[in-house]
PDB file of C-alpha atoms in Angstrom:
ATOM      1  CA  MET H   1      94.624 123.095  86.586  1.00  0.00           C
ATOM      2  CA  ASN H   2      97.892 124.949  86.003  1.00  0.00           C
ATOM      3  CA  ALA H   3     100.414 123.549  88.437  1.00  0.00           C
ATOM      4  CA  THR H   4     103.896 124.668  89.378  1.00  0.00           C
ATOM      5  CA  LEU H   5     106.762 122.337  90.230  1.00  0.00           C
ATOM      6  CA  LEU H   6     109.059 124.284  92.541  1.00  0.00           C
ATOM      7  CA  VAL H   7     112.620 123.016  92.866  1.00  0.00           C
ATOM      8  CA  CYS H   8     114.956 124.190  95.608  1.00  0.00           C
ATOM      9  CA  THR H   9     118.097 125.047  93.670  1.00  0.00           C
ATOM     10  CA  THR H  10     120.224 126.040  96.667  1.00  0.00           C
ATOM     11  CA  CYS H  11     120.026 122.649  98.405  1.00  0.00           C
ATOM     12  CA  ARG H  12     123.332 120.952  99.169  1.00  0.00           C
ATOM     13  CA  ALA H  13     121.574 117.817 100.427  1.00  0.00           C
ATOM     14  CA  GLY H  14     124.073 117.587 103.269  1.00  0.00           C
ATOM     15  CA  GLN H  15     127.052 117.431 100.894  1.00  0.00           C
ATOM     16  CA  PRO H  16     130.050 119.798 100.940  1.00  0.00           C
ATOM     17  CA  THR H  17     130.045 122.336  98.110  1.00  0.00           C
ATOM     18  CA  VAL H  18     132.710 121.916  95.442  1.00  0.00           C
ATOM     19  CA  LYS H  19     133.916 125.116  93.802  1.00  0.00           C
ATOM     20  CA  GLY H  20     132.692 125.367  90.236  1.00  0.00           C
ATOM     21  CA  GLN H  21     130.292 122.434  90.640  1.00  0.00           C
ATOM     22  CA  PRO H  22     126.514 122.924  90.829  1.00  0.00           C
ATOM     23  CA  VAL H  23     124.969 121.898  94.162  1.00  0.00           C
ATOM     24  CA  ALA H  24     122.594 118.925  94.347  1.00  0.00           C
ATOM     25  CA  GLY H  25     119.475 121.120  94.099  1.00  0.00           C
ATOM     26  CA  ALA H  26     120.758 122.832  90.964  1.00  0.00           C
ATOM     27  CA  ARG H  27     121.531 119.429  89.417  1.00  0.00           C
ATOM     28  CA  LEU H  28     118.023 118.200  90.220  1.00  0.00           C
ATOM     29  CA  TYR H  29     116.549 121.336  88.654  1.00  0.00           C
ATOM     30  CA  SER H  30     118.619 120.831  85.481  1.00  0.00           C
ATOM     31  CA  ALA H  31     117.598 117.170  85.268  1.00  0.00           C
ATOM     32  CA  LEU H  32     113.919 118.110  85.564  1.00  0.00           C
ATOM     33  CA  ALA H  33     114.082 121.128  83.256  1.00  0.00           C
ATOM     34  CA  SER H  34     115.681 119.032  80.491  1.00  0.00           C
ATOM     35  CA  LYS H  35     112.668 116.723  80.298  1.00  0.00           C
ATOM     36  CA  PRO H  36     109.463 117.281  78.309  1.00  0.00           C
ATOM     37  CA  MET H  37     106.832 118.870  80.555  1.00  0.00           C
ATOM     38  CA  PRO H  38     103.033 118.701  80.152  1.00  0.00           C
ATOM     39  CA  GLU H  39     101.400 121.950  79.062  1.00  0.00           C
ATOM     40  CA  ASN H  40      99.704 122.545  82.400  1.00  0.00           C
ATOM     41  CA  LEU H  41     102.911 122.139  84.447  1.00  0.00           C
ATOM     42  CA  THR H  42     105.522 124.876  84.895  1.00  0.00           C
ATOM     43  CA  ILE H  43     108.874 124.300  86.545  1.00  0.00           C
ATOM     44  CA  ALA H  44     110.272 127.118  88.685  1.00  0.00           C
ATOM     45  CA  PRO H  45     113.499 127.404  90.681  1.00  0.00           C
ATOM     46  CA  VAL H  46     113.219 128.652  94.261  1.00  0.00           C
ATOM     47  CA  GLU H  47     115.953 129.647  96.676  1.00  0.00           C
ATOM     48  CA  CYS H  48     115.518 127.455  99.751  1.00  0.00           C
ATOM     49  CA  LEU H  49     112.361 125.566 100.617  1.00  0.00           C
ATOM     50  CA  SER H  50     113.632 125.403 104.238  1.00  0.00           C
ATOM     51  CA  ALA H  51     113.780 121.630 104.051  1.00  0.00           C
ATOM     52  CA  CYS H  52     117.563 121.618 104.375  1.00  0.00           C
ATOM     53  CA  GLY H  53     117.683 118.548 106.648  1.00  0.00           C
ATOM     54  CA  ASN H  54     115.725 116.549 104.062  1.00  0.00           C
ATOM     55  CA  GLY H  55     117.115 117.836 100.762  1.00  0.00           C
ATOM     56  CA  CYS H  56     116.870 117.871  97.859  1.00  0.00           C
ATOM     57  CA  ALA H  57     113.323 119.182  98.041  1.00  0.00           C
ATOM     58  CA  ILE H  58     110.579 119.972  95.569  1.00  0.00           C
ATOM     59  CA  ALA H  59     107.039 121.302  95.964  1.00  0.00           C
ATOM     60  CA  LEU H  60     103.876 121.062  93.902  1.00  0.00           C
ATOM     61  CA  THR H  61     101.401 123.902  94.070  1.00  0.00           C
ATOM     62  CA  ALA H  62      98.497 125.323  92.077  1.00  0.00           C
ATOM     63  CA  PRO H  63      96.012 128.171  92.651  1.00  0.00           C
ATOM     64  CA  GLY H  64      93.255 127.108  95.039  1.00  0.00           C
ATOM     65  CA  CYS H  65      94.735 123.620  95.525  1.00  0.00           C
ATOM     66  CA  TRP H  66      96.544 121.638  98.186  1.00  0.00           C
ATOM     67  CA  SER H  67     100.343 122.020  97.986  1.00  0.00           C
ATOM     68  CA  TYR H  68     102.808 119.199  98.682  1.00  0.00           C
ATOM     69  CA  VAL H  69     106.510 119.195  99.585  1.00  0.00           C
ATOM     70  CA  TYR H  70     108.730 116.156  99.034  1.00  0.00           C
ATOM     71  CA  GLY H  71     112.301 115.581 100.168  1.00  0.00           C
ATOM     72  CA  ARG H  72     115.358 113.319 100.155  1.00  0.00           C
ATOM     73  CA  LEU H  73     115.460 113.527  96.373  1.00  0.00           C
ATOM     74  CA  SER H  74     118.251 113.483  93.821  1.00  0.00           C
ATOM     75  CA  GLU H  75     118.656 114.043  90.105  1.00  0.00           C
ATOM     76  CA  ASN H  76     118.139 110.301  89.675  1.00  0.00           C
ATOM     77  CA  ASP H  77     114.516 110.782  90.740  1.00  0.00           C
ATOM     78  CA  ALA H  78     113.700 113.256  87.957  1.00  0.00           C
ATOM     79  CA  ALA H  79     111.587 110.871  85.869  1.00  0.00           C
ATOM     80  CA  GLU H  80     109.488 109.684  88.832  1.00  0.00           C
ATOM     81  CA  ILE H  81     109.038 113.262  90.075  1.00  0.00           C
ATOM     82  CA  LEU H  82     107.713 114.308  86.667  1.00  0.00           C
ATOM     83  CA  THR H  83     105.307 111.389  86.525  1.00  0.00           C
ATOM     84  CA  GLY H  84     103.957 112.371  89.951  1.00  0.00           C
ATOM     85  CA  ALA H  85     103.819 116.061  89.073  1.00  0.00           C
ATOM     86  CA  THR H  86     101.860 115.218  85.922  1.00  0.00           C
ATOM     87  CA  ALA H  87      99.331 113.246  88.017  1.00  0.00           C
ATOM     88  CA  TYR H  88      99.082 116.190  90.443  1.00  0.00           C
ATOM     89  CA  ALA H  89      98.459 118.653  87.606  1.00  0.00           C
ATOM     90  CA  ALA H  90      95.657 116.441  86.311  1.00  0.00           C
ATOM     91  CA  THR H  91      93.630 116.744  89.545  1.00  0.00           C
ATOM     92  CA  PRO H  92      91.161 119.558  90.247  1.00  0.00           C
ATOM     93  CA  ASP H  93      92.345 120.067  93.854  1.00  0.00           C
ATOM     94  CA  GLY H  94      95.880 118.703  94.220  1.00  0.00           C
ATOM     95  CA  LEU H  95      94.709 115.484  95.862  1.00  0.00           C
ATOM     96  CA  VAL H  96      96.096 112.461  94.002  1.00  0.00           C
ATOM     97  CA  PRO H  97      94.488 109.175  95.131  1.00  0.00           C
ATOM     98  CA  TRP H  98      96.928 107.232  97.312  1.00  0.00           C
ATOM     99  CA  ARG H  99      96.916 104.121  95.120  1.00  0.00           C
ATOM    100  CA  GLN H 100      98.002 106.221  92.141  1.00  0.00           C
ATOM    101  CA  CYS H 101     100.998 107.660  94.005  1.00  0.00           C
ATOM    102  CA  SER H 102     104.482 106.300  93.335  1.00  0.00           C
ATOM    103  CA  GLN H 103     106.948 105.376  96.068  1.00  0.00           C
ATOM    104  CA  ILE H 104     108.484 108.858  96.332  1.00  0.00           C
ATOM    105  CA  PHE H 105     105.093 110.491  96.662  1.00  0.00           C
ATOM    106  CA  ARG H 106     103.998 107.944  99.271  1.00  0.00           C
ATOM    107  CA  LYS H 107     107.162 107.773 101.330  1.00  0.00           C
ATOM    108  CA  GLN H 108     108.967 111.087 100.992  1.00  0.00           C
ATOM    109  CA  SER H 109     106.320 113.662 101.812  1.00  0.00           C
ATOM    110  CA  LEU H 110     107.660 116.365 104.095  1.00  0.00           C
ATOM    111  CA  ALA H 111     104.449 118.365 104.388  1.00  0.00           C
ATOM    112  CA  ARG H 112     101.281 119.472 102.657  1.00  0.00           C
ATOM    113  CA  LEU H 113      99.287 122.664 102.983  1.00  0.00           C
ATOM    114  CA  PRO H 114      95.619 123.385 102.289  1.00  0.00           C
ATOM    115  CA  PRO H 115      94.755 125.939  99.579  1.00  0.00           C
ATOM    116  CA  GLN H 116      95.899 129.413 100.598  1.00  0.00           C
ATOM    117  CA  GLU H 117      93.055 131.801 101.328  1.00  0.00           C
ATOM    118  CA  ARG H 118      92.602 134.748  99.024  1.00  0.00           C
TER     119      ARG H 118
ATOM    120  CA  MET Q   1      98.318 140.620 107.729  1.00  0.00           C
ATOM    121  CA  ASN Q   2      95.733 138.067 108.799  1.00  0.00           C
ATOM    122  CA  ALA Q   3      97.582 134.848 109.450  1.00  0.00           C
ATOM    123  CA  THR Q   4      96.367 131.317 110.093  1.00  0.00           C
ATOM    124  CA  LEU Q   5      98.025 128.852 112.424  1.00  0.00           C
ATOM    125  CA  LEU Q   6      97.156 125.391 111.123  1.00  0.00           C
ATOM    126  CA  VAL Q   7      97.516 122.517 113.566  1.00  0.00           C
ATOM    127  CA  CYS Q   8      97.504 118.890 112.436  1.00  0.00           C
ATOM    128  CA  THR Q   9      95.028 117.325 114.862  1.00  0.00           C
ATOM    129  CA  THR Q  10      95.328 113.763 113.572  1.00  0.00           C
ATOM    130  CA  CYS Q  11      99.054 113.415 114.321  1.00  0.00           C
ATOM    131  CA  ARG Q  12     100.046 110.545 116.584  1.00  0.00           C
ATOM    132  CA  ALA Q  13     103.685 111.701 116.656  1.00  0.00           C
ATOM    133  CA  GLY Q  14     104.815 108.099 116.367  1.00  0.00           C
ATOM    134  CA  GLN Q  15     102.967 107.042 119.530  1.00  0.00           C
ATOM    135  CA  PRO Q  16     100.372 104.258 119.761  1.00  0.00           C
ATOM    136  CA  THR Q  17      96.798 105.493 120.070  1.00  0.00           C
ATOM    137  CA  VAL Q  18      95.064 104.933 123.408  1.00  0.00           C
ATOM    138  CA  LYS Q  19      91.287 104.441 123.236  1.00  0.00           C
ATOM    139  CA  GLY Q  20      89.450 107.434 124.615  1.00  0.00           C
ATOM    140  CA  GLN Q  21      92.629 109.555 124.773  1.00  0.00           C
ATOM    141  CA  PRO Q  22      93.213 112.435 122.340  1.00  0.00           C
ATOM    142  CA  VAL Q  23      96.207 111.950 120.042  1.00  0.00           C
ATOM    143  CA  ALA Q  24      99.269 114.181 120.347  1.00  0.00           C
ATOM    144  CA  GLY Q  25      98.105 116.543 117.573  1.00  0.00           C
ATOM    145  CA  ALA Q  26      94.715 117.030 119.213  1.00  0.00           C
ATOM    146  CA  ARG Q  27      96.448 117.775 122.531  1.00  0.00           C
ATOM    147  CA  LEU Q  28      98.693 120.345 120.844  1.00  0.00           C
ATOM    148  CA  TYR Q  29      95.674 121.982 119.239  1.00  0.00           C
ATOM    149  CA  SER Q  30      93.877 122.186 122.620  1.00  0.00           C
ATOM    150  CA  ALA Q  31      96.965 123.654 124.290  1.00  0.00           C
ATOM    151  CA  LEU Q  32      97.236 126.320 121.588  1.00  0.00           C
ATOM    152  CA  ALA Q  33      93.516 127.085 121.383  1.00  0.00           C
ATOM    153  CA  SER Q  34      93.344 127.663 125.153  1.00  0.00           C
ATOM    154  CA  LYS Q  35      95.825 130.549 124.967  1.00  0.00           C
ATOM    155  CA  PRO Q  36      95.054 134.173 124.142  1.00  0.00           C
ATOM    156  CA  MET Q  37      95.587 134.790 120.443  1.00  0.00           C
ATOM    157  CA  PRO Q  38      96.424 138.109 118.759  1.00  0.00           C
ATOM    158  CA  GLU Q  39      93.593 139.603 116.702  1.00  0.00           C
ATOM    159  CA  ASN Q  40      95.311 138.985 113.376  1.00  0.00           C
ATOM    160  CA  LEU Q  41      95.984 135.300 114.045  1.00  0.00           C
ATOM    161  CA  THR Q  42      93.398 132.530 113.627  1.00  0.00           C
ATOM    162  CA  ILE Q  43      93.965 128.968 114.727  1.00  0.00           C
ATOM    163  CA  ALA Q  44      92.516 126.208 112.550  1.00  0.00           C
ATOM    164  CA  PRO Q  45      92.591 122.422 112.882  1.00  0.00           C
ATOM    165  CA  VAL Q  46      93.587 120.421 109.812  1.00  0.00           C
ATOM    166  CA  GLU Q  47      93.419 116.693 109.194  1.00  0.00           C
ATOM    167  CA  CYS Q  48      96.945 115.614 108.311  1.00  0.00           C
ATOM    168  CA  LEU Q  49      99.677 117.948 107.153  1.00  0.00           C
ATOM    169  CA  SER Q  50     101.467 114.880 105.668  1.00  0.00           C
ATOM    170  CA  ALA Q  51     104.386 115.399 108.020  1.00  0.00           C
ATOM    171  CA  CYS Q  52     103.683 112.145 109.865  1.00  0.00           C
ATOM    172  CA  GLY Q  53     107.352 111.211 110.267  1.00  0.00           C
ATOM    173  CA  ASN Q  54     108.037 114.552 111.954  1.00  0.00           C
ATOM    174  CA  GLY Q  55     104.891 115.148 114.011  1.00  0.00           C
ATOM    175  CA  CYS Q  56     103.366 116.975 115.669  1.00  0.00           C
ATOM    176  CA  ALA Q  57     103.242 119.551 112.907  1.00  0.00           C
ATOM    177  CA  ILE Q  58     101.918 123.074 112.511  1.00  0.00           C
ATOM    178  CA  ALA Q  59     101.887 125.520 109.609  1.00  0.00           C
ATOM    179  CA  LEU Q  60     101.719 129.280 109.330  1.00  0.00           C
ATOM    180  CA  THR Q  61     100.097 130.782 106.268  1.00  0.00           C
ATOM    181  CA  ALA Q  62      98.551 134.057 105.141  1.00  0.00           C
ATOM    182  CA  PRO Q  63      97.155 135.326 101.831  1.00  0.00           C
ATOM    183  CA  GLY Q  64      99.946 136.366  99.460  1.00  0.00           C
ATOM    184  CA  CYS Q  65     102.666 135.391 101.946  1.00  0.00           C
ATOM    185  CA  TRP Q  66     105.296 132.679 102.394  1.00  0.00           C
ATOM    186  CA  SER Q  67     103.973 129.677 104.355  1.00  0.00           C
ATOM    187  CA  TYR Q  68     106.051 127.682 106.848  1.00  0.00           C
ATOM    188  CA  VAL Q  69     105.672 124.184 108.278  1.00  0.00           C
ATOM    189  CA  TYR Q  70     107.318 123.130 111.550  1.00  0.00           C
ATOM    190  CA  GLY Q  71     107.536 119.690 113.085  1.00  0.00           C
ATOM    191  CA  ARG Q  72     108.648 117.539 116.019  1.00  0.00           C
ATOM    192  CA  LEU Q  73     106.406 119.579 118.315  1.00  0.00           C
ATOM    193  CA  SER Q  74     104.401 118.763 121.423  1.00  0.00           C
ATOM    194  CA  GLU Q  75     101.853 120.486 123.635  1.00  0.00           C
ATOM    195  CA  ASN Q  76     104.785 121.708 125.767  1.00  0.00           C
ATOM    196  CA  ASP Q  77     105.821 123.948 122.859  1.00  0.00           C
ATOM    197  CA  ALA Q  78     102.516 125.835 122.736  1.00  0.00           C
ATOM    198  CA  ALA Q  79     103.817 129.077 124.262  1.00  0.00           C
ATOM    199  CA  GLU Q  80     106.866 129.259 121.971  1.00  0.00           C
ATOM    200  CA  ILE Q  81     104.749 128.412 118.926  1.00  0.00           C
ATOM    201  CA  LEU Q  82     102.381 131.261 119.728  1.00  0.00           C
ATOM    202  CA  THR Q  83     105.240 133.721 120.182  1.00  0.00           C
ATOM    203  CA  GLY Q  84     106.601 132.710 116.777  1.00  0.00           C
ATOM    204  CA  ALA Q  85     103.177 132.790 115.143  1.00  0.00           C
ATOM    205  CA  THR Q  86     102.625 136.301 116.510  1.00  0.00           C
ATOM    206  CA  ALA Q  87     105.939 137.432 114.988  1.00  0.00           C
ATOM    207  CA  TYR Q  88     104.921 135.825 111.670  1.00  0.00           C
ATOM    208  CA  ALA Q  89     101.554 137.590 111.678  1.00  0.00           C
ATOM    209  CA  ALA Q  90     103.321 140.920 112.250  1.00  0.00           C
ATOM    210  CA  THR Q  91     105.284 140.669 108.975  1.00  0.00           C
ATOM    211  CA  PRO Q  92     103.964 141.861 105.602  1.00  0.00           C
ATOM    212  CA  ASP Q  93     105.215 138.791 103.709  1.00  0.00           C
ATOM    213  CA  GLY Q  94     105.688 135.926 106.162  1.00  0.00           C
ATOM    214  CA  LEU Q  95     109.456 136.393 106.345  1.00  0.00           C
ATOM    215  CA  VAL Q  96     110.558 136.766 109.977  1.00  0.00           C
ATOM    216  CA  PRO Q  97     114.207 137.889 110.271  1.00  0.00           C
ATOM    217  CA  TRP Q  98     116.395 134.954 111.347  1.00  0.00           C
ATOM    218  CA  ARG Q  99     117.729 136.647 114.470  1.00  0.00           C
ATOM    219  CA  GLN Q 100     114.170 137.158 115.702  1.00  0.00           C
ATOM    220  CA  CYS Q 101     113.306 133.465 115.343  1.00  0.00           C
ATOM    221  CA  SER Q 102     113.218 131.226 118.419  1.00  0.00           C
ATOM    222  CA  GLN Q 103     114.857 127.797 118.567  1.00  0.00           C
ATOM    223  CA  ILE Q 104     111.820 125.908 117.248  1.00  0.00           C
ATOM    224  CA  PHE Q 105     111.479 128.224 114.282  1.00  0.00           C
ATOM    225  CA  ARG Q 106     115.201 127.995 113.533  1.00  0.00           C
ATOM    226  CA  LYS Q 107     115.709 124.290 114.054  1.00  0.00           C
ATOM    227  CA  GLN Q 108     112.413 122.548 113.341  1.00  0.00           C
ATOM    228  CA  SER Q 109     111.390 123.867 109.944  1.00  0.00           C
ATOM    229  CA  LEU Q 110     110.124 121.084 107.701  1.00  0.00           C
ATOM    230  CA  ALA Q 111     109.418 123.238 104.665  1.00  0.00           C
ATOM    231  CA  ARG Q 112     108.335 126.623 103.400  1.00  0.00           C
ATOM    232  CA  LEU Q 113     106.396 127.597 100.307  1.00  0.00           C
ATOM    233  CA  PRO Q 114     106.313 130.845  98.364  1.00  0.00           C
ATOM    234  CA  PRO Q 115     103.002 132.744  98.120  1.00  0.00           C
ATOM    235  CA  GLN Q 116     100.462 130.729  96.127  1.00  0.00           C
ATOM    236  CA  GLU Q 117      99.564 132.264  92.794  1.00  0.00           C
ATOM    237  CA  ARG Q 118      96.030 133.514  92.307  1.00  0.00           C
TER     238      ARG Q 118
END
């Protein structure tokens, strides 16, 4: 499937903003975007995933598939996020078997949503 | 639009299960399903919205619209949830203006997701 990795780029992750410095969500996006991405995975910035109390947040979504939102992330998690996103993109329905999920994907789920109706 | 109110019916909301008693999510679903529903809003049970640390959880979704997930709910919130879901279903895109949102919808958002691609 063709999956999208959405990254909330406006998230401050509970930190004060520093003039001229990118916020935590923007730093996470940069860290992810700088890494090699599988062909069937697209990264996209999004302004606010409404997970402000559990930022930084990302989401994985694909047409006709379950979507997942994860939180309490930082730029240091970029490699693990990409590994998990690659596993997600390799499924036909968005459902990665539990035993194949890494710590972040097991412990930091904020929500999931069934495929959106057409 | 035709919106769907998804209710996680497996949520225990951090409480121990009592044999023969419905779990908190099932009670919330019953409370919601017993109320009159606007024509353009359908209620649907779902097994696990992966918001277990913030249950009970519900989600609002509609084709081509933003989806929202809310948490830390109980059956006592049924009336307010339905008011908010009705406001959601009255929008063209899922975006309810902030000043029209009730406390739950302002304070208990777990996540939102942009419209899923086709």
